[in-house]
Tab-separated table of C-alpha atoms in Angstrom:
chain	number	residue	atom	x	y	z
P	25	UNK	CA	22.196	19.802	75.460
P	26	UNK	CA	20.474	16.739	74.029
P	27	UNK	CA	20.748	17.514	70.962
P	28	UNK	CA	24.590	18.615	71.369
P	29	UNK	CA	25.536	15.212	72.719
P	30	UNK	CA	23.561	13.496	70.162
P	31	UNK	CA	25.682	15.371	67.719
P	32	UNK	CA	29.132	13.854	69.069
P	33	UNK	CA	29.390	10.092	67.846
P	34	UNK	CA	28.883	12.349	63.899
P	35	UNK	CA	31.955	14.790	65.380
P	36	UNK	CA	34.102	11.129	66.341
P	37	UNK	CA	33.379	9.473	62.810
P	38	UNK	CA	34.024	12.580	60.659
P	39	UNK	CA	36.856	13.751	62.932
P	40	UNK	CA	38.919	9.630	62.498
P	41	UNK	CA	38.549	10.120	58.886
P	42	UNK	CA	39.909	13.388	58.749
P	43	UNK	CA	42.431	12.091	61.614
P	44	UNK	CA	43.457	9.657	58.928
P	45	UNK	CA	44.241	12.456	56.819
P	46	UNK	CA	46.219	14.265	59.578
P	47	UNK	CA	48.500	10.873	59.888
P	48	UNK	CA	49.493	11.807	55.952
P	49	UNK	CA	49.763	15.207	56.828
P	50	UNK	CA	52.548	13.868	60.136
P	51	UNK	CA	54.646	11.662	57.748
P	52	UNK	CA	55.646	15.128	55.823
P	53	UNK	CA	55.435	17.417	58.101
P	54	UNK	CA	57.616	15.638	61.342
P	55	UNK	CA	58.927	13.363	59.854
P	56	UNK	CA	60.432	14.656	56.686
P	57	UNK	CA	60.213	18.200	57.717
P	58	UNK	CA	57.967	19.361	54.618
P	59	UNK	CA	55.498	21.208	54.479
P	60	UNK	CA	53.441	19.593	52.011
P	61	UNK	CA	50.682	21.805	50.088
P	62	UNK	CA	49.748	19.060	47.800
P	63	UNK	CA	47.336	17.615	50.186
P	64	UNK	CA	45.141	20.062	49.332
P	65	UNK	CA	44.335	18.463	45.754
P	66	UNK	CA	44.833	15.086	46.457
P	67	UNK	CA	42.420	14.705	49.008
P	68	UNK	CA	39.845	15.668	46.454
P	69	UNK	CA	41.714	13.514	44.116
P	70	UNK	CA	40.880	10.813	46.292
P	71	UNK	CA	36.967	11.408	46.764
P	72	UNK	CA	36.747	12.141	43.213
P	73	UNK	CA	38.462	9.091	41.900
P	74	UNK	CA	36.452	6.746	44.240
P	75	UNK	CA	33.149	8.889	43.487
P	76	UNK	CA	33.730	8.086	39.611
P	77	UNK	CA	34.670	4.332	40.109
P	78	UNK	CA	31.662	3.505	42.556
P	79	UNK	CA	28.962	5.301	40.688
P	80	UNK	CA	30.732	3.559	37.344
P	81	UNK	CA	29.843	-0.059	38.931
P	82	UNK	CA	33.461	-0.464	40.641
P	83	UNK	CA	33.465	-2.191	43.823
P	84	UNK	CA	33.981	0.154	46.497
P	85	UNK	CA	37.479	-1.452	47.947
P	86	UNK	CA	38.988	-1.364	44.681
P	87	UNK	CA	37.987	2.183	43.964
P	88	UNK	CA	39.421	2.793	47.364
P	89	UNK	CA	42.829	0.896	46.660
P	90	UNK	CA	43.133	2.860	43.069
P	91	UNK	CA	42.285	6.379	44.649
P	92	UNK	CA	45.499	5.686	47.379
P	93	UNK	CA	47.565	4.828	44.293
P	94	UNK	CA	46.108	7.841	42.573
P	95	UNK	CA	47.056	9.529	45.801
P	96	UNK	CA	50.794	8.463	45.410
P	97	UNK	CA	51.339	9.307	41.946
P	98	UNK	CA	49.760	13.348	43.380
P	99	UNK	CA	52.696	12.706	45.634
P	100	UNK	CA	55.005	11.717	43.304
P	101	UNK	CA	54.835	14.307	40.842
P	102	UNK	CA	55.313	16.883	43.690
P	103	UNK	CA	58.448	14.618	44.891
P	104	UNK	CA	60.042	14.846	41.414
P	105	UNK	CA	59.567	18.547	41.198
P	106	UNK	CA	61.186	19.522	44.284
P	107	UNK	CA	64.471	16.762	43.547
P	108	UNK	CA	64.654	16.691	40.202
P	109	UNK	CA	64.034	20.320	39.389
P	110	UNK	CA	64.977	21.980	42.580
P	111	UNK	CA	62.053	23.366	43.006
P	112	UNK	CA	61.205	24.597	46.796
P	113	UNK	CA	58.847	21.649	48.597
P	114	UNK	CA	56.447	24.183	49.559
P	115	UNK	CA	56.499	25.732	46.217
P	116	UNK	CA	56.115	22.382	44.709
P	117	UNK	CA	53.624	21.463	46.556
P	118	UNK	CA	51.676	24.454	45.434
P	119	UNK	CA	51.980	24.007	41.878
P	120	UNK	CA	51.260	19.707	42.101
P	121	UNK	CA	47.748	21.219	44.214
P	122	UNK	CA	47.179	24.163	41.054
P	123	UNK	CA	47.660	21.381	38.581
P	124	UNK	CA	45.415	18.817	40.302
P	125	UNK	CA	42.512	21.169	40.547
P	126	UNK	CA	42.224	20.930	36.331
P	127	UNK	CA	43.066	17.190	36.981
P	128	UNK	CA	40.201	16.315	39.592
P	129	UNK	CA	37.802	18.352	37.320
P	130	UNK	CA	38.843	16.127	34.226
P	131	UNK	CA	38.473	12.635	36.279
P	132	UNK	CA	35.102	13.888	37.210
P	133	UNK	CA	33.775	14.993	33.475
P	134	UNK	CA	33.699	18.413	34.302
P	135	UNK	CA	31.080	17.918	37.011
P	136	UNK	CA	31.651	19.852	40.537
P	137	UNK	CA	30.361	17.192	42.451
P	138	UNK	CA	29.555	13.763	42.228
P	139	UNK	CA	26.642	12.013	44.297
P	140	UNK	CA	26.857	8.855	45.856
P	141	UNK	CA	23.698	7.527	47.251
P	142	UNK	CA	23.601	5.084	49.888
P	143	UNK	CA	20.581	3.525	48.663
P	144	UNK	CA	21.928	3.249	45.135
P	145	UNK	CA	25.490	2.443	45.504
P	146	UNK	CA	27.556	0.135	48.022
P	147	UNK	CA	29.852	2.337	49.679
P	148	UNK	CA	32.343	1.418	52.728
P	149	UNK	CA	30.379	3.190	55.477
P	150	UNK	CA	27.662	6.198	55.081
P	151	UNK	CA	27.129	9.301	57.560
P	152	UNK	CA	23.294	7.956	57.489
P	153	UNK	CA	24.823	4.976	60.045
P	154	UNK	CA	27.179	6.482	63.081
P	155	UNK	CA	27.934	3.146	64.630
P	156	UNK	CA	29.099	1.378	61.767
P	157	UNK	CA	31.078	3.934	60.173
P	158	UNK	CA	33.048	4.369	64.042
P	159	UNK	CA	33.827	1.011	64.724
P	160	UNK	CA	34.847	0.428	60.539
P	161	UNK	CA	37.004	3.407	60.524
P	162	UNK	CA	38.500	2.404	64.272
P	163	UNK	CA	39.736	-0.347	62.126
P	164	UNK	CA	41.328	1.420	59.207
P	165	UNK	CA	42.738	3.684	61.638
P	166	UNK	CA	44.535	0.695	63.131
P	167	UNK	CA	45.455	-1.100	60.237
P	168	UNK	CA	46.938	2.140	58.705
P	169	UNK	CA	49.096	2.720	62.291
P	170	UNK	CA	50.238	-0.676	62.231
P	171	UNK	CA	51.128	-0.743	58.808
P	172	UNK	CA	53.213	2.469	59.214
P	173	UNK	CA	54.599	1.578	62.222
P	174	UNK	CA	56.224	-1.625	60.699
P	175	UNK	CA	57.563	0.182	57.538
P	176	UNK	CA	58.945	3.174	59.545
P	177	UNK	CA	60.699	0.361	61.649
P	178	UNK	CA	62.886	-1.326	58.189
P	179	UNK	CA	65.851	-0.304	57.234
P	180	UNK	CA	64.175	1.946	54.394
P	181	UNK	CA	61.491	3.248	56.821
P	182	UNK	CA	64.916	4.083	59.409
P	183	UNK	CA	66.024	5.745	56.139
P	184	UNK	CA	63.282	8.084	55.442
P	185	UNK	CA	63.251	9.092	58.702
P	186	UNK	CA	67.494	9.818	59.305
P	187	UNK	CA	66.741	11.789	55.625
P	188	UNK	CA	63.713	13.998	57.417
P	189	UNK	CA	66.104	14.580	60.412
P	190	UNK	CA	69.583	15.483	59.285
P	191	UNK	CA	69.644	15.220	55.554
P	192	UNK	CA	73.376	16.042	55.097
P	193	UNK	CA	73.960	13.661	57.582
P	194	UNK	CA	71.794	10.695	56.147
P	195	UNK	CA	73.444	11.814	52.434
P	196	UNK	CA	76.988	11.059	53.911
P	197	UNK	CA	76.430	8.137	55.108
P	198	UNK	CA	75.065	7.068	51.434
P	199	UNK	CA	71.702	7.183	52.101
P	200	UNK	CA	69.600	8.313	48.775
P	201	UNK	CA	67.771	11.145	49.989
P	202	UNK	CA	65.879	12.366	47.188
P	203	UNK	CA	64.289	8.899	46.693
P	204	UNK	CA	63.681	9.035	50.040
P	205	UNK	CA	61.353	12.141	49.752
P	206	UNK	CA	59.703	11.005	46.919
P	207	UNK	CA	58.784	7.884	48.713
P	208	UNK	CA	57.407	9.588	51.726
P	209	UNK	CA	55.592	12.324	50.181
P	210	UNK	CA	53.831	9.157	48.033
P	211	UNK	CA	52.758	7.193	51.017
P	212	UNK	CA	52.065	10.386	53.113
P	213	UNK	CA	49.413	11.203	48.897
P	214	UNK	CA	48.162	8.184	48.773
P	215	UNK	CA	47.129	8.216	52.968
P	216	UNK	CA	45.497	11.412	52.181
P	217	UNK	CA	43.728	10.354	48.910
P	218	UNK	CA	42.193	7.181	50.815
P	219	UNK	CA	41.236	9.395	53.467
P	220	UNK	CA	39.289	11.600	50.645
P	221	UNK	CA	38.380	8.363	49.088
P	222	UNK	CA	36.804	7.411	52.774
P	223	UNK	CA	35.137	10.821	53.281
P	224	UNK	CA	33.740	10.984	50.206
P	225	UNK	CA	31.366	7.931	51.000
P	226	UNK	CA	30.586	8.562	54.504
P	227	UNK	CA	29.061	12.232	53.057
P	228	UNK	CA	27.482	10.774	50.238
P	229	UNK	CA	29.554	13.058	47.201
P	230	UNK	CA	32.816	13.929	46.327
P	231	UNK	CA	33.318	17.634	44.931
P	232	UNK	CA	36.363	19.396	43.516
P	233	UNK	CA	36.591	22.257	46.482
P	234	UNK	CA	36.085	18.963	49.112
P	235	UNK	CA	40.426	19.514	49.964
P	236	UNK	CA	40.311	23.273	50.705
P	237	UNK	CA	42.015	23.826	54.246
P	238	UNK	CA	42.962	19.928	54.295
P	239	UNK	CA	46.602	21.152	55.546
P	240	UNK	CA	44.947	23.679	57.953
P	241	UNK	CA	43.006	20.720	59.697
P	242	UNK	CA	45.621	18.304	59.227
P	243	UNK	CA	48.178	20.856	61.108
P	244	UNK	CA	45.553	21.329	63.828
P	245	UNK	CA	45.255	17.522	64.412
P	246	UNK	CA	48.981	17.363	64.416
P	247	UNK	CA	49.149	20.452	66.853
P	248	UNK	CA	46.940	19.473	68.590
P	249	UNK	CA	47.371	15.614	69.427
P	250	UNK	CA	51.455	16.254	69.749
P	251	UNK	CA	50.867	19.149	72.621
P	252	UNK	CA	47.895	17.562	74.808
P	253	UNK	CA	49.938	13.968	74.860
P	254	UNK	CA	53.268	14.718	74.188
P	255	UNK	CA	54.347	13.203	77.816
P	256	UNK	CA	52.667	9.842	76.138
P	257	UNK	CA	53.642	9.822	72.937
P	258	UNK	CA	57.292	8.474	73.248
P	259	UNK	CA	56.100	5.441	70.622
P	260	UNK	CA	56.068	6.166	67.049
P	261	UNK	CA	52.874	3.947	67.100
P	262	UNK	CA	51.439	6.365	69.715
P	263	UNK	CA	52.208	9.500	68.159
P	264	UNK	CA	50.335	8.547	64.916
P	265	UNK	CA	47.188	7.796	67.436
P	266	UNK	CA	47.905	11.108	68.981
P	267	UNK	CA	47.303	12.713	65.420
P	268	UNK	CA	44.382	10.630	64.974
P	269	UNK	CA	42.714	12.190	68.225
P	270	UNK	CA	43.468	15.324	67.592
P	271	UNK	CA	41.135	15.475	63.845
P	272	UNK	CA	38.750	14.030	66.546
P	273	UNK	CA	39.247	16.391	69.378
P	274	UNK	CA	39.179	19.446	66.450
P	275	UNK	CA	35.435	18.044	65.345
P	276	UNK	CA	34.514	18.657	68.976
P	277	UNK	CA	35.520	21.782	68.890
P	278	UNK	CA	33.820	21.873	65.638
P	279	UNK	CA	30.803	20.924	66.752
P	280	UNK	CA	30.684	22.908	69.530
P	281	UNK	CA	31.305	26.286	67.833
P	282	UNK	CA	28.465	25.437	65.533
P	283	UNK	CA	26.234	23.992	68.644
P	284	UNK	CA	26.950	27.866	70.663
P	285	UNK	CA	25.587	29.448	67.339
P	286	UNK	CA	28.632	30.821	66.433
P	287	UNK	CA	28.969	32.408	63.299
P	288	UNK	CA	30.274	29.664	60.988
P	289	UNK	CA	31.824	32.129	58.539
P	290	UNK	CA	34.877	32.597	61.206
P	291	UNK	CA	35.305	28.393	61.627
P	292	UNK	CA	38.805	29.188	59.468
P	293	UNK	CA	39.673	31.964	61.507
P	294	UNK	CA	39.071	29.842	64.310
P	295	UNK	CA	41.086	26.803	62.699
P	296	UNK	CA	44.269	29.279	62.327
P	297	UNK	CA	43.160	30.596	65.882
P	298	UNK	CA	43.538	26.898	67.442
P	299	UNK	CA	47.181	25.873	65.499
P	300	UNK	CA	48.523	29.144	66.747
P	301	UNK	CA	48.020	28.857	70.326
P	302	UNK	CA	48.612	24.874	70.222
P	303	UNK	CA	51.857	25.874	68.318
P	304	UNK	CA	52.822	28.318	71.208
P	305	UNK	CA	52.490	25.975	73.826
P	306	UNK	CA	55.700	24.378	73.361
P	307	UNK	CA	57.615	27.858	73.759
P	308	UNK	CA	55.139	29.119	76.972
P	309	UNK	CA	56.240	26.279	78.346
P	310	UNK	CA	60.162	26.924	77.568
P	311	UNK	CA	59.850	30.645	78.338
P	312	UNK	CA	57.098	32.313	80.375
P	313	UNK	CA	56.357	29.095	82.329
P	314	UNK	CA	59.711	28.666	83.351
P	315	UNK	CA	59.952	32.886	84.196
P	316	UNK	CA	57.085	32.314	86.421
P	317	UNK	CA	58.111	29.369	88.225
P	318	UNK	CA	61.645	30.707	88.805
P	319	UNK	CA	59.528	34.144	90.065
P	320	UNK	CA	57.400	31.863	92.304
P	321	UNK	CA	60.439	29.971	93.707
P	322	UNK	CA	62.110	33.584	94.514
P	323	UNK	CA	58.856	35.085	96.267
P	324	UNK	CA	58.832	31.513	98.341
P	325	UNK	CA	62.960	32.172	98.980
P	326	UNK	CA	62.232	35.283	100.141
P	327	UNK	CA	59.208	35.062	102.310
P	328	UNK	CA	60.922	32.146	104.524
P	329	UNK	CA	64.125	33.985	104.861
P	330	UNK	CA	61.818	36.652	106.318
């Protein structure tokens, strides 16, 4: 149990950063109503471009800063597919994620992985140092939140999200709604990239493969944090925590799988496993919930009319 509980403040700091990610994964996903398969390839993008920079001398908030705008122009290219060529988002998505695969391998000199020690390299925060890396990323996660919270509250953050919520709507009332998407599936890149970017140092290497079943823990977050606080979450502010807590709260879950001695070839099946029955919630609430309280009520009816 010891050793479990030791394990936790790792579970916290690698489940914020991935949170981070999940908060990219929100912006397209409720608030545009896309889902968006690119993040798959640009969270690599994001470790790799950051790996390459740091161990090439760059200082590590700069390569940070270039692997979010690396991150936007992943999300831009799948933007411009899906408006310009009418391409399906999902599709789109797909084929911006193929293409990226040959693109992260290229940025990284056809290497798999790139190291990046600690001891030879100045990184943000490193997985050898639980502490600092919690209360650093507590801060990114709140300058991110309160950055998005602002923008999402201007008249072209209003836009973006009247465009994810009734398109026709938001395109009669001359709102541009293809620039819209483009714009939000670049911020919602470029979050995910940084949070590759951020990963990538706190594990000490950045590999191609690092963004497989990104979207998978992303939707779990989002699942996750939206049905255990969605009674709280009435603030836009506070639903982009929720997210946050829910890459956390997955970790634990994580963690604890792995702590039981589970078999860890299943953790996907288990990932798919814990969207599913967080995505059902919502409708056992609206259906059998309901059935049973309306059965409970009837019972009590007909036990004091006896």
């Amino acid at each position: 149990m010891i050793e479990y509980l030791s394990s936790l403040p790792g579970a916290v700091s690698l489940g914020a950063i991935w949170g981070l990610m999940a908060i990219g994964v929100y912006l397209t996903y409720k608030i545009l109503d896309i889902p968006d398969l690119t993040v798959d390839g640009s969270f690599a993008t994001g470790g790799i471009v950051a790996a390459v920079l740091i161990t090439s001398g760059v200082n590590f908030f700069l390569a940070i800063l270039i692997a979010f705008l690396v991150g936007m122009l992943c999300g831009l290219v799948t933007g411009l597919l899906h408006t310009l060529l009418g391409i399906p988002a999902i599709l789109a998505g797909i084929l911006t994620q193929l293409a990226l695969w040959s693109v992260n391998l290229k940025i990284a000199s056809g290497r798999a992985n790139i190291s990046i020690g600690v001891r030879e390299f100045d990184v943000i925060f490193s997985q050898t140092n639980i502490p600092d890396t919690l209360w650093k990323m507590g801060i990114v996660l709140l300058v991110i939140i309160v950055l998005l919270y602002v923008f999402f509250g201007t008249e072209l953050g209003a836009s973006i999200r009247a465009t994810g919520n009734n398109p026709k709507m938001s395109k009669a009332q001359g709102i541009n709604t293809k620039m819209n998407i483009v714009l939000g599936l670049m911020i919602s890149n470029g979050i995910v990239a940084l949070a590759g970017a951020l990963l990538a140092q706190y594990q000490g290497f950045a590999d191609i493969n690092m963004g497989r079943g990104a979207i998978v823990i992303g939707l779990c977050a989002v699942v996750i944090g939206g049905a255990l606080f969605s009674k709280i979450a009435k603030n836009f502010a506070v639903r982009l925590l929720t997210v946050a807590v829910g890459g956390v709260i997955y970790y634990f879950v994580f963690q604890t799988v792995i702590f039981l001695g589970l078999d860890t070839d299943m953790l996907k099946m288990l990932s798919a496993i814990v969207v599913a029955i967080f995505l059902g919630i919502p409708y056992i609430r609206r259906t059998y919930w309901v059935r049973f309280k309306k059965w409970r009520d009837n019972r009590k009816l007909l036990k004091e009319a006896k």
